[in-house]
mmCIF file of C-alpha atoms in Angstrom:
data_model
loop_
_atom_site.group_PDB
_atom_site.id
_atom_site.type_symbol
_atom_site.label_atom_id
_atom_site.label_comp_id
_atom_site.label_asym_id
_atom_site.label_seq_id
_atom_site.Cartn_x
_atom_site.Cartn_y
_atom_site.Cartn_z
ATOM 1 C CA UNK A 1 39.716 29.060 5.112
ATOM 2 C CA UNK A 2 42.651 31.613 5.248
ATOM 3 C CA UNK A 3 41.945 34.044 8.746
ATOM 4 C CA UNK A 4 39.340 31.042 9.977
ATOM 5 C CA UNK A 5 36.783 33.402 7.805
ATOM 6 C CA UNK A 6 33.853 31.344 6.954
ATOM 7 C CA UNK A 7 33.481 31.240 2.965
ATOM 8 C CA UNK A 8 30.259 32.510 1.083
ATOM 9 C CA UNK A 9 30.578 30.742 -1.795
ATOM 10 C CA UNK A 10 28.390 28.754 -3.658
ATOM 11 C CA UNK A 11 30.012 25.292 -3.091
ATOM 12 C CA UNK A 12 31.128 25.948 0.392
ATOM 13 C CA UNK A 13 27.026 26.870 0.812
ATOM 14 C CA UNK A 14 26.689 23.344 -0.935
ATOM 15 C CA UNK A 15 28.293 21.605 1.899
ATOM 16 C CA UNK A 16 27.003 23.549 4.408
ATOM 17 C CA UNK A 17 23.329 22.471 3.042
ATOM 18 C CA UNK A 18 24.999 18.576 2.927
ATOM 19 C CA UNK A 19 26.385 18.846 6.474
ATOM 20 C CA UNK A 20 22.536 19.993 7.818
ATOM 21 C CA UNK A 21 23.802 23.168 9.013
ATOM 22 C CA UNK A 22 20.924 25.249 7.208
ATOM 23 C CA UNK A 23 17.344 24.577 6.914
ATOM 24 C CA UNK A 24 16.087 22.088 4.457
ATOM 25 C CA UNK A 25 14.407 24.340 1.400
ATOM 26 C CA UNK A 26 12.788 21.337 0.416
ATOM 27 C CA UNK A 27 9.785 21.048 3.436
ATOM 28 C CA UNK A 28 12.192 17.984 4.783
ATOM 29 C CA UNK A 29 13.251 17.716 8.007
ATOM 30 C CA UNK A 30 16.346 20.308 8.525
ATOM 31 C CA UNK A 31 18.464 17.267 9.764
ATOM 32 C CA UNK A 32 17.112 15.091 7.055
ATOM 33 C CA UNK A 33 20.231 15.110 4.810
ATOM 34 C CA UNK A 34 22.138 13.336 7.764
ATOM 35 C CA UNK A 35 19.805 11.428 9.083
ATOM 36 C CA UNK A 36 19.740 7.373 8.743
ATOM 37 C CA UNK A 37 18.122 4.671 8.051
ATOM 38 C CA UNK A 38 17.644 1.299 9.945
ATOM 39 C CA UNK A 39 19.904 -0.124 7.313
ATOM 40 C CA UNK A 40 21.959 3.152 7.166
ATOM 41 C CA UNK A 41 22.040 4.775 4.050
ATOM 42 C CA UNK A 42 20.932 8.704 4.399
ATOM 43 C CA UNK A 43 24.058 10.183 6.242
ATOM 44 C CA UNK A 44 26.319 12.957 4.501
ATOM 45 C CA UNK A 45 29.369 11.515 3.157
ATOM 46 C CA UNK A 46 32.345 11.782 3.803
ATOM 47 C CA UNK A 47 34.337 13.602 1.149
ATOM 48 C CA UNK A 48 36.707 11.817 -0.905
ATOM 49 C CA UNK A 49 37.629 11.688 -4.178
ATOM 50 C CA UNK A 50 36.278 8.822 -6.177
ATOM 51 C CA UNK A 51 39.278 8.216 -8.265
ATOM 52 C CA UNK A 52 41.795 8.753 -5.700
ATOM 53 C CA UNK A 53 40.965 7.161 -2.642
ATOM 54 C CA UNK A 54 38.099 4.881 -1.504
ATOM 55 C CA UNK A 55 34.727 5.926 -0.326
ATOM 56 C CA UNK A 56 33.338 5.715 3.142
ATOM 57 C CA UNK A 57 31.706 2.366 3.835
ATOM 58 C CA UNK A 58 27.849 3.553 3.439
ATOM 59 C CA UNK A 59 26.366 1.506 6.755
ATOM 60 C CA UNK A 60 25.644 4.382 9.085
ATOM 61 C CA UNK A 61 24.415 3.289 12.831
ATOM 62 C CA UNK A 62 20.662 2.310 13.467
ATOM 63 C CA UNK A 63 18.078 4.564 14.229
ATOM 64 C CA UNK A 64 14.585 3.962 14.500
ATOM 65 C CA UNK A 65 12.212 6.178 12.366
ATOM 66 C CA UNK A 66 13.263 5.965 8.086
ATOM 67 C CA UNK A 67 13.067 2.505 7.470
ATOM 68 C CA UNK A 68 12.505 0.228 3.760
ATOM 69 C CA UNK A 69 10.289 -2.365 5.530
ATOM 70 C CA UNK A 70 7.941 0.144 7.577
ATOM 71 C CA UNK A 71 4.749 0.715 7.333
ATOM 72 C CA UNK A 72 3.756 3.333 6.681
ATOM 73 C CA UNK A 73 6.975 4.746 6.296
ATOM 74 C CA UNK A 74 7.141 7.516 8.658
ATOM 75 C CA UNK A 75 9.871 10.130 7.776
ATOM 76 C CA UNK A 76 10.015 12.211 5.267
ATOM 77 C CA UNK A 77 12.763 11.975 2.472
ATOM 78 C CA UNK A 78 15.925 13.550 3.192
ATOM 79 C CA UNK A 79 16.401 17.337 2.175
ATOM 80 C CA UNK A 80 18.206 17.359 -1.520
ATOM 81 C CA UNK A 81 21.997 17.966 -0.899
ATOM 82 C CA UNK A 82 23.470 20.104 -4.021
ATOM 83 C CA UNK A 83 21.402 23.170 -4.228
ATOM 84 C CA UNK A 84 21.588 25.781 -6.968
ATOM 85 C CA UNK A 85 18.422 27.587 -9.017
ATOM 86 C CA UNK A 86 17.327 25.850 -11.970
ATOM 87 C CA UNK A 87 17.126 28.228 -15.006
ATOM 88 C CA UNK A 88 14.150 27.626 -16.423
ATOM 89 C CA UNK A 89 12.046 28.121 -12.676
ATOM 90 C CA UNK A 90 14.443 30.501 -10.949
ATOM 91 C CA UNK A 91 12.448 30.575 -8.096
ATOM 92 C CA UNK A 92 12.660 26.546 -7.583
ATOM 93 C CA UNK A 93 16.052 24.840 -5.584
ATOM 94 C CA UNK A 94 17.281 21.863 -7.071
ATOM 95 C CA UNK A 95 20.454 19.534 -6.459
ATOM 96 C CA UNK A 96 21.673 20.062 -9.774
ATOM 97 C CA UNK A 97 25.500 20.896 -11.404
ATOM 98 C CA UNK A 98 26.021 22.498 -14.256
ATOM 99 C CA UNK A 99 27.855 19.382 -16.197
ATOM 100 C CA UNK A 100 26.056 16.653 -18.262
ATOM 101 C CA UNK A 101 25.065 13.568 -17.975
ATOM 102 C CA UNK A 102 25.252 11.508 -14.472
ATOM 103 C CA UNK A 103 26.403 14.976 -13.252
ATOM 104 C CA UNK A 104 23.421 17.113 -13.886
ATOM 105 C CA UNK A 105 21.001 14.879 -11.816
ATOM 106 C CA UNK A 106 18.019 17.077 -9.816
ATOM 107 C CA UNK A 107 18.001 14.687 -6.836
ATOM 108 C CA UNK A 108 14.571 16.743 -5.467
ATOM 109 C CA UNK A 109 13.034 19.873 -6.341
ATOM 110 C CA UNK A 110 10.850 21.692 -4.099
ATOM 111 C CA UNK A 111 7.397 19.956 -5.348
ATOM 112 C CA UNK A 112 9.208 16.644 -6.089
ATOM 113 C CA UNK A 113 11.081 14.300 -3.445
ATOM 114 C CA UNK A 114 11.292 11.833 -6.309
ATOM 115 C CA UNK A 115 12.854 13.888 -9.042
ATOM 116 C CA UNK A 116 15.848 11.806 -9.620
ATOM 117 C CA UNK A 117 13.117 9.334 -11.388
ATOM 118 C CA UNK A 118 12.857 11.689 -14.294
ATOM 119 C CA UNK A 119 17.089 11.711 -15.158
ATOM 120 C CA UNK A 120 17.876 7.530 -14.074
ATOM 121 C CA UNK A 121 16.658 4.878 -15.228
ATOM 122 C CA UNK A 122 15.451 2.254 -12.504
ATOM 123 C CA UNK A 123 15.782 -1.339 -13.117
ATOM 124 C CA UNK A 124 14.747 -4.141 -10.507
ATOM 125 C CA UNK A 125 16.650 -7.610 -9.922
ATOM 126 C CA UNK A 126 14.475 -10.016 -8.242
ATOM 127 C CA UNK A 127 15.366 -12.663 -6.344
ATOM 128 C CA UNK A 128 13.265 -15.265 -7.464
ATOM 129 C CA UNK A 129 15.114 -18.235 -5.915
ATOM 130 C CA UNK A 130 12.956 -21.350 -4.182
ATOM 131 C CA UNK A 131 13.120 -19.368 -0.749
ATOM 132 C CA UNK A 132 11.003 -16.357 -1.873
ATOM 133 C CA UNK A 133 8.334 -18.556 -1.960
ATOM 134 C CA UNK A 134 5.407 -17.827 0.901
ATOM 135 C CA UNK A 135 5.022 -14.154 2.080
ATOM 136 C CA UNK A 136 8.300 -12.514 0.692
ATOM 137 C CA UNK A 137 6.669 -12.766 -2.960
ATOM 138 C CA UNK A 138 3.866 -11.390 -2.518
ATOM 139 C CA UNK A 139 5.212 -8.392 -0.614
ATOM 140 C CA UNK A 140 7.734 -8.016 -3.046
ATOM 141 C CA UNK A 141 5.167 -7.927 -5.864
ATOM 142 C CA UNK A 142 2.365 -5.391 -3.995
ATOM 143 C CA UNK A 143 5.618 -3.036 -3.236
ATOM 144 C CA UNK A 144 7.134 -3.076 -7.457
ATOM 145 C CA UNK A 145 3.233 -2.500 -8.321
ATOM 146 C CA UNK A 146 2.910 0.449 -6.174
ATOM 147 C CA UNK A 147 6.373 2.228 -7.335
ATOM 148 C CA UNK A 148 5.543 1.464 -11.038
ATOM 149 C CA UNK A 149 2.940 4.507 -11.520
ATOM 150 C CA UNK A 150 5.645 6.606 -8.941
ATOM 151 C CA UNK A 151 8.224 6.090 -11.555
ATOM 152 C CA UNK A 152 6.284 6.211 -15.050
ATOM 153 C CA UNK A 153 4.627 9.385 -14.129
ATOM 154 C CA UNK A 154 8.373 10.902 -14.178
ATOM 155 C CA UNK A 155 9.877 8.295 -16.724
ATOM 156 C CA UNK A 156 7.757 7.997 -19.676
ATOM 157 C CA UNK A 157 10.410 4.568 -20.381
ATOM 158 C CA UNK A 158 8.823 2.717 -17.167
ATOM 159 C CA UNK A 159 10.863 0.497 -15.218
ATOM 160 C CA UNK A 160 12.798 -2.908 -16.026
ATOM 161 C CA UNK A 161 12.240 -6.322 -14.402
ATOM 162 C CA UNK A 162 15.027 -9.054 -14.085
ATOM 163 C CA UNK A 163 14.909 -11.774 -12.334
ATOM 164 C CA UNK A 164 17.736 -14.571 -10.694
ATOM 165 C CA UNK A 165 16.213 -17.488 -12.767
ATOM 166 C CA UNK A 166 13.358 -17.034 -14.821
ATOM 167 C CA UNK A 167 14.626 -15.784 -18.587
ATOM 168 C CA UNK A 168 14.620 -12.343 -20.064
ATOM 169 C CA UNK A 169 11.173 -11.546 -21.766
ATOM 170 C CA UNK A 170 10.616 -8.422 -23.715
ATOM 171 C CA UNK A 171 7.470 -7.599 -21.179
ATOM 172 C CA UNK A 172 9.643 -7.303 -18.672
ATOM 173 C CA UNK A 173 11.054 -3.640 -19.965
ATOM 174 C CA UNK A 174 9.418 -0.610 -19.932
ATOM 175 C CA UNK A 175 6.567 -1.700 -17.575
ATOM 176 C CA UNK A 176 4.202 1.224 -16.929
ATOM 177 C CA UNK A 177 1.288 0.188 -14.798
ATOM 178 C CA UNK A 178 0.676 -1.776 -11.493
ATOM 179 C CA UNK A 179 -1.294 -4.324 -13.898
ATOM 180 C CA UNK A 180 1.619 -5.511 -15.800
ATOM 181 C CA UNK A 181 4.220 -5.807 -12.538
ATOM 182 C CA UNK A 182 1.142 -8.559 -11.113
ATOM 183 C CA UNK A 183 1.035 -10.612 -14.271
ATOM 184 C CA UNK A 184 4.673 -11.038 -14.296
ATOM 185 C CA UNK A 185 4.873 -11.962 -10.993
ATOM 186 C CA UNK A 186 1.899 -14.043 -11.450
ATOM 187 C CA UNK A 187 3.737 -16.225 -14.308
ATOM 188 C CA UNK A 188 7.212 -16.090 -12.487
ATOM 189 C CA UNK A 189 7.290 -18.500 -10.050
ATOM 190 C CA UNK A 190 9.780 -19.201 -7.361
ATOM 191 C CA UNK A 191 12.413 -21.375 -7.434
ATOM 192 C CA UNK A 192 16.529 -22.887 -7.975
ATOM 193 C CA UNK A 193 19.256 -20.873 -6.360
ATOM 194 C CA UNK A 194 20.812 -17.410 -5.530
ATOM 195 C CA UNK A 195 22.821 -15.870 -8.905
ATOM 196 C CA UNK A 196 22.946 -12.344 -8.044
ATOM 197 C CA UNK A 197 26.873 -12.147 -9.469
ATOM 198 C CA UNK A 198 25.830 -13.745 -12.473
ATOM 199 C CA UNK A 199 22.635 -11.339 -13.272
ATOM 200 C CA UNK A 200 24.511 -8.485 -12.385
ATOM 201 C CA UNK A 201 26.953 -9.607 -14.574
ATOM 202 C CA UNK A 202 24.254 -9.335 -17.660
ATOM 203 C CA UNK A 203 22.869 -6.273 -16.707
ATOM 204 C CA UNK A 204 25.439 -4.081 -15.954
ATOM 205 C CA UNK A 205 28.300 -4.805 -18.503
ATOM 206 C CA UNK A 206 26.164 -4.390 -21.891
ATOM 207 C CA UNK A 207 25.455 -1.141 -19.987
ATOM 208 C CA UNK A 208 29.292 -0.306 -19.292
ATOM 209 C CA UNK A 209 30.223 -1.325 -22.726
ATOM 210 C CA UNK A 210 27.624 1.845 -23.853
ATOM 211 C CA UNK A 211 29.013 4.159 -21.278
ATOM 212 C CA UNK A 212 32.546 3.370 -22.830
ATOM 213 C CA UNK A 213 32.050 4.187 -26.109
ATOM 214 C CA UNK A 214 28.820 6.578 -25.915
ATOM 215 C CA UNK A 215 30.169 8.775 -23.429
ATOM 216 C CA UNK A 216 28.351 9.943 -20.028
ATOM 217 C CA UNK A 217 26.481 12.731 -21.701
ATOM 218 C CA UNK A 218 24.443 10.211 -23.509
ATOM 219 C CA UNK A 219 24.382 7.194 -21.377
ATOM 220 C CA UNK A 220 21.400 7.858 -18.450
ATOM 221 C CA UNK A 221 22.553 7.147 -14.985
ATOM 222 C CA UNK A 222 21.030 3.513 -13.797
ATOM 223 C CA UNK A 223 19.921 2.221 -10.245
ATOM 224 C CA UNK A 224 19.594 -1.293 -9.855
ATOM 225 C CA UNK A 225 18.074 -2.672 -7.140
ATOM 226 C CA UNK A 226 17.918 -6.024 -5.823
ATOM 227 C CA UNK A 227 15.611 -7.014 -4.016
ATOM 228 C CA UNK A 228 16.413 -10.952 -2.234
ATOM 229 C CA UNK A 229 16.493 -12.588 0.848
ATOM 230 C CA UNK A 230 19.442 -15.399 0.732
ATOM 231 C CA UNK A 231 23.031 -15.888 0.627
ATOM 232 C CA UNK A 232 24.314 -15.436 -3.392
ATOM 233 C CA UNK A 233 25.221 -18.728 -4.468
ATOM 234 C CA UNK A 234 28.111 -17.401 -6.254
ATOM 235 C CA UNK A 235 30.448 -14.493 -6.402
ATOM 236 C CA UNK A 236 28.868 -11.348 -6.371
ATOM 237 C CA UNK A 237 31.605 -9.683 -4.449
ATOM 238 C CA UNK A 238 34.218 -10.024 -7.328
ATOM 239 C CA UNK A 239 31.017 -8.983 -9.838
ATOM 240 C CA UNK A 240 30.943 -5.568 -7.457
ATOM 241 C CA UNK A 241 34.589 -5.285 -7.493
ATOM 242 C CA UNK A 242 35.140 -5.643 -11.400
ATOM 243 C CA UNK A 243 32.298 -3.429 -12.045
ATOM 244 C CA UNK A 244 33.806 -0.691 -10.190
ATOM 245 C CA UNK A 245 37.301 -0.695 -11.292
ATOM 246 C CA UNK A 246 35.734 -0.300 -15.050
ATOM 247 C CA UNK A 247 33.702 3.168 -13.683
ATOM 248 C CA UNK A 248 36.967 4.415 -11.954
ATOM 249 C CA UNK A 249 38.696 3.156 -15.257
ATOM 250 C CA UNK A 250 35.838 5.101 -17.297
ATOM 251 C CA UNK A 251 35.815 8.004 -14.812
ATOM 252 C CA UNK A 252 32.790 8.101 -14.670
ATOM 253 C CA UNK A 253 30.929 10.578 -11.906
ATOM 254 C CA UNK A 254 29.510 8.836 -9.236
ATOM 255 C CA UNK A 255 26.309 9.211 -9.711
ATOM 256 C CA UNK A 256 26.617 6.803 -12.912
ATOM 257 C CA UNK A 257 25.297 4.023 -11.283
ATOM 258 C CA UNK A 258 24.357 2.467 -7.727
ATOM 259 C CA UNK A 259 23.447 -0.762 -6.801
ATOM 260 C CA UNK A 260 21.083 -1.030 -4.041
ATOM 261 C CA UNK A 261 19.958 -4.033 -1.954
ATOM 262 C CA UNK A 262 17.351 -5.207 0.145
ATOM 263 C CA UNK A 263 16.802 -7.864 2.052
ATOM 264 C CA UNK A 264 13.042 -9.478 2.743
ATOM 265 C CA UNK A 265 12.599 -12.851 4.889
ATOM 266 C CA UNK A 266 14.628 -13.138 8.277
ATOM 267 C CA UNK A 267 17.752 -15.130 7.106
ATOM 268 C CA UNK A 268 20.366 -14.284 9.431
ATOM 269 C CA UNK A 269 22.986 -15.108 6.824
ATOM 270 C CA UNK A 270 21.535 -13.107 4.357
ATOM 271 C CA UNK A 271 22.274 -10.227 6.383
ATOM 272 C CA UNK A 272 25.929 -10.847 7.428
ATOM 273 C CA UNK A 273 26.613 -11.224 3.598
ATOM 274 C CA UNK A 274 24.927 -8.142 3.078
ATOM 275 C CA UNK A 275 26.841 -6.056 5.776
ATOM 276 C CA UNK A 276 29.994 -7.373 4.227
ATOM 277 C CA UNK A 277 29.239 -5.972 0.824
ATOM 278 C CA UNK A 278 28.090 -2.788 2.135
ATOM 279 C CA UNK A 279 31.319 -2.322 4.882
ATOM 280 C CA UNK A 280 34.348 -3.846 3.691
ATOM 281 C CA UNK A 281 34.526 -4.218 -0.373
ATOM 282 C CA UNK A 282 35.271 -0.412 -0.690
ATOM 283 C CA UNK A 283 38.030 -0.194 1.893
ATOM 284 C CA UNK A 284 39.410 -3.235 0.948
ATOM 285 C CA UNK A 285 39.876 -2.663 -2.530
ATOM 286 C CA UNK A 286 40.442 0.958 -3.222
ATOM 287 C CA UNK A 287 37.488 1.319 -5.168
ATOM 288 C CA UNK A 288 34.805 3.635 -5.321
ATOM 289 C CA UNK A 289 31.029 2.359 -3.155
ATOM 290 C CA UNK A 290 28.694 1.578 -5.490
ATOM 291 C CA UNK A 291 26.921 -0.854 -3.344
ATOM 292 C CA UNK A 292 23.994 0.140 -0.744
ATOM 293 C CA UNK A 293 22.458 -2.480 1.513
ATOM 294 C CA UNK A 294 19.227 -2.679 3.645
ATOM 295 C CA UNK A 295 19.508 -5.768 5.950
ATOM 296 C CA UNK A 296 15.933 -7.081 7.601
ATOM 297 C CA UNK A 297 16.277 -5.639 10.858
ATOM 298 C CA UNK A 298 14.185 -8.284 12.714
ATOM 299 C CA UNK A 299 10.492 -6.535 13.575
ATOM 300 C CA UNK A 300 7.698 -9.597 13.126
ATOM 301 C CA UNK A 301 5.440 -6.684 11.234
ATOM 302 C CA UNK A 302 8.013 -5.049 8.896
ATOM 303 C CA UNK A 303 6.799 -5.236 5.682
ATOM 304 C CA UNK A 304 8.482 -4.255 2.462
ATOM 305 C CA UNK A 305 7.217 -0.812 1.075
ATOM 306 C CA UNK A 306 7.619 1.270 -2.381
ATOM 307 C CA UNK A 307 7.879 4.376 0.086
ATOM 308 C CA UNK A 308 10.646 2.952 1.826
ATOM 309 C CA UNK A 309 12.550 1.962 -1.612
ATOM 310 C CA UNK A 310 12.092 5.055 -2.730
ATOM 311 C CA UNK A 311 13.717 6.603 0.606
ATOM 312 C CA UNK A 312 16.676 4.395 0.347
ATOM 313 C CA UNK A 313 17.042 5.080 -3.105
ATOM 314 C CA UNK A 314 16.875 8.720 -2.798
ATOM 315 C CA UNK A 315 19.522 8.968 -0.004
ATOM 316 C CA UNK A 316 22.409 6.769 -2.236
ATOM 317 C CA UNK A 317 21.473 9.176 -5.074
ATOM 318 C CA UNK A 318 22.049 12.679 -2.809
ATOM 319 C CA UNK A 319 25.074 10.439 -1.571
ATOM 320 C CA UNK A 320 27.045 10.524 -5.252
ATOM 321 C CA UNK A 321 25.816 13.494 -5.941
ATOM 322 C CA UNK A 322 27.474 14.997 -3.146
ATOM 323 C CA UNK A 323 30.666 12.728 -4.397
ATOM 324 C CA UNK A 324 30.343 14.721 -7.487
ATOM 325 C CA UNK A 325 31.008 18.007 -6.452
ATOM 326 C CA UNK A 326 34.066 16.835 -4.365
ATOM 327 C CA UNK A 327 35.168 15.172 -8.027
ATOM 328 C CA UNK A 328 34.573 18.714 -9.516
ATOM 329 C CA UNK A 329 36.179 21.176 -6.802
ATOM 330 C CA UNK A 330 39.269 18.741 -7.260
ATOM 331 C CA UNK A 331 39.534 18.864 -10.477
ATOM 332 C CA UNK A 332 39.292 22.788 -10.801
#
């Protein structure tokens, strides 16, 4: 600032809020907004602009305490980064800017960690390849039956199951109770290969064909996360890339859409290939980060959790939304 005068305005406050300079006015940790996960995913970004230049790889160093696979988890979520008073409870902070669609996202509100539920829709790709089978399914399963009621009880839609192999049933949408997630994974039953490119593929381009021509103020912001513990067995990486290029082609804020995924089972490979997405696809290609990954980080008692998903979650969404208002202050 001109005279090295520290500015009082609202969006400098933003990023001093972001940054973990001021108290948390959530009841999070103060230092929560830059904290990190054992995979790495809950430090402030860096700010760029998503149609100019690339974002930050998202992999942030290890450190012991938030964690996907812990239980019980054992930090609290990290402190909302946009704050401004919501109109209709003046009293009540809320990451929220004043512009539609994928950019008028509440990450948290001051009784709600989970807010974000209520504006994005959530949809689950699981790996249901041959190697899931033995303890990784089950986990998987108890974990989507305990985030289903977390979700519905802010999403009236429910959440959306896909899976690598088994086919696309109409019970698989808009599940709303911990019932329905254990008779799906009851019927689906493990087995063939790895096509996480290819199911990515179906998902996400009927969806970017809606954004096109709907608009963002009427297409709701998705989060898809994969859940899988092996090597793709084709090209994701070009999937990720493509899909990209068509949001920075489309403009569209980043918040639109994240991709998050975790690893289960102890495949060393599985985790390289995960790094690689997270680190270098970004840089490489000029392209916005769309991709978040949670690598197994080796305990023997780590166990998946819907607490921990919804951690990991939560810190890519307060991630774009903090990519957001760097989009806006450039464009003004």
């Amino acid at each position: 600032m001109p005279g090295g005068k520290k500015s009082n305005s609202p969006i400098d406050g933003i990023k001093r809020l972001i940054s973990g300079r001021k108290p948390s006015r959530s009841g999070s940790s103060p230092t929560a907004a830059s904290s990190t996960s054992s995979g790495g995913f809950l430090a402030a970004p860096q700010h760029e602009h998503a149609y100019t230049s690339p974002s930050s790889p998202t992999r942030r160093p290890d450190r012991p305490g938030l964690n996907a696979f812990s239980t019980p988890s054992n930090e609290p979520p990290p402190a909302y980064s946009l704050t401004a008073h919501s109109a209709k409870s003046p009293d009540v902070p809320a990451a929220r800017m004043s512009f539609g669609g994928a950019q008028n996202i509440v990450a948290q509100t001051a009784d709600d960690h989970y807010h974000f539920l209520t504006q994005i829709d959530t949809v689950f790709l699981i790996d249901d390849s041959g190697s899931m089978a033995g303890r990784s399914w089950p986990e998987t399963a108890k974990a989507l039956a305990t985030i289903t009621p977390i979700c519905t009880s802010r999403d009236a839609d429910g959440i959306d199951i896909y899976f690598l192999n088994a086919p696309d049933r109409d019970e698989h949408h808009n599940i709303k109770d911990a019932e329905q997630v254990s008779r799906i994974f009851d019927r689906v039953q493990p087995s063939g290969g790895t096509p996480t490119g290819r199911r990515l593929r179906n998902i996400i381009r009927p969806y970017l064909t809606k954004l096109e021509t709907d608009g963002e103020d009427r297409t709701k912001p998705i989060n898809i996360i994969v859940i899988t513990d092996g090597v793709p067995t084709d090209d994701v990486e070009q999937e990720i890339i493509t899909i990209a290029k068509k949001l920075d082609k489309l403009e569209a804020p980043s918040s639109q859409l994240g991709i998050q995924m975790l690893q289960v089972g102890r495949e060393p490979d599985a985790r390289k290939h995960l790094k690689q997405l997270d680190d270098d696809i970004s840089a490489r290609e000029d392209i916005r980060d769309i991709v978040d990954t949670v690598p197994f980080s080796g305990s023997q008692n780590e166990e998946l959790t819907a607490d921990g998903i919804l951690k990991v979650v939560l810190g890519s969404v307060v991630r774009r939304l903090d990519r957001n208002s760097t989009e806006i202050h450039q464009r003004r």
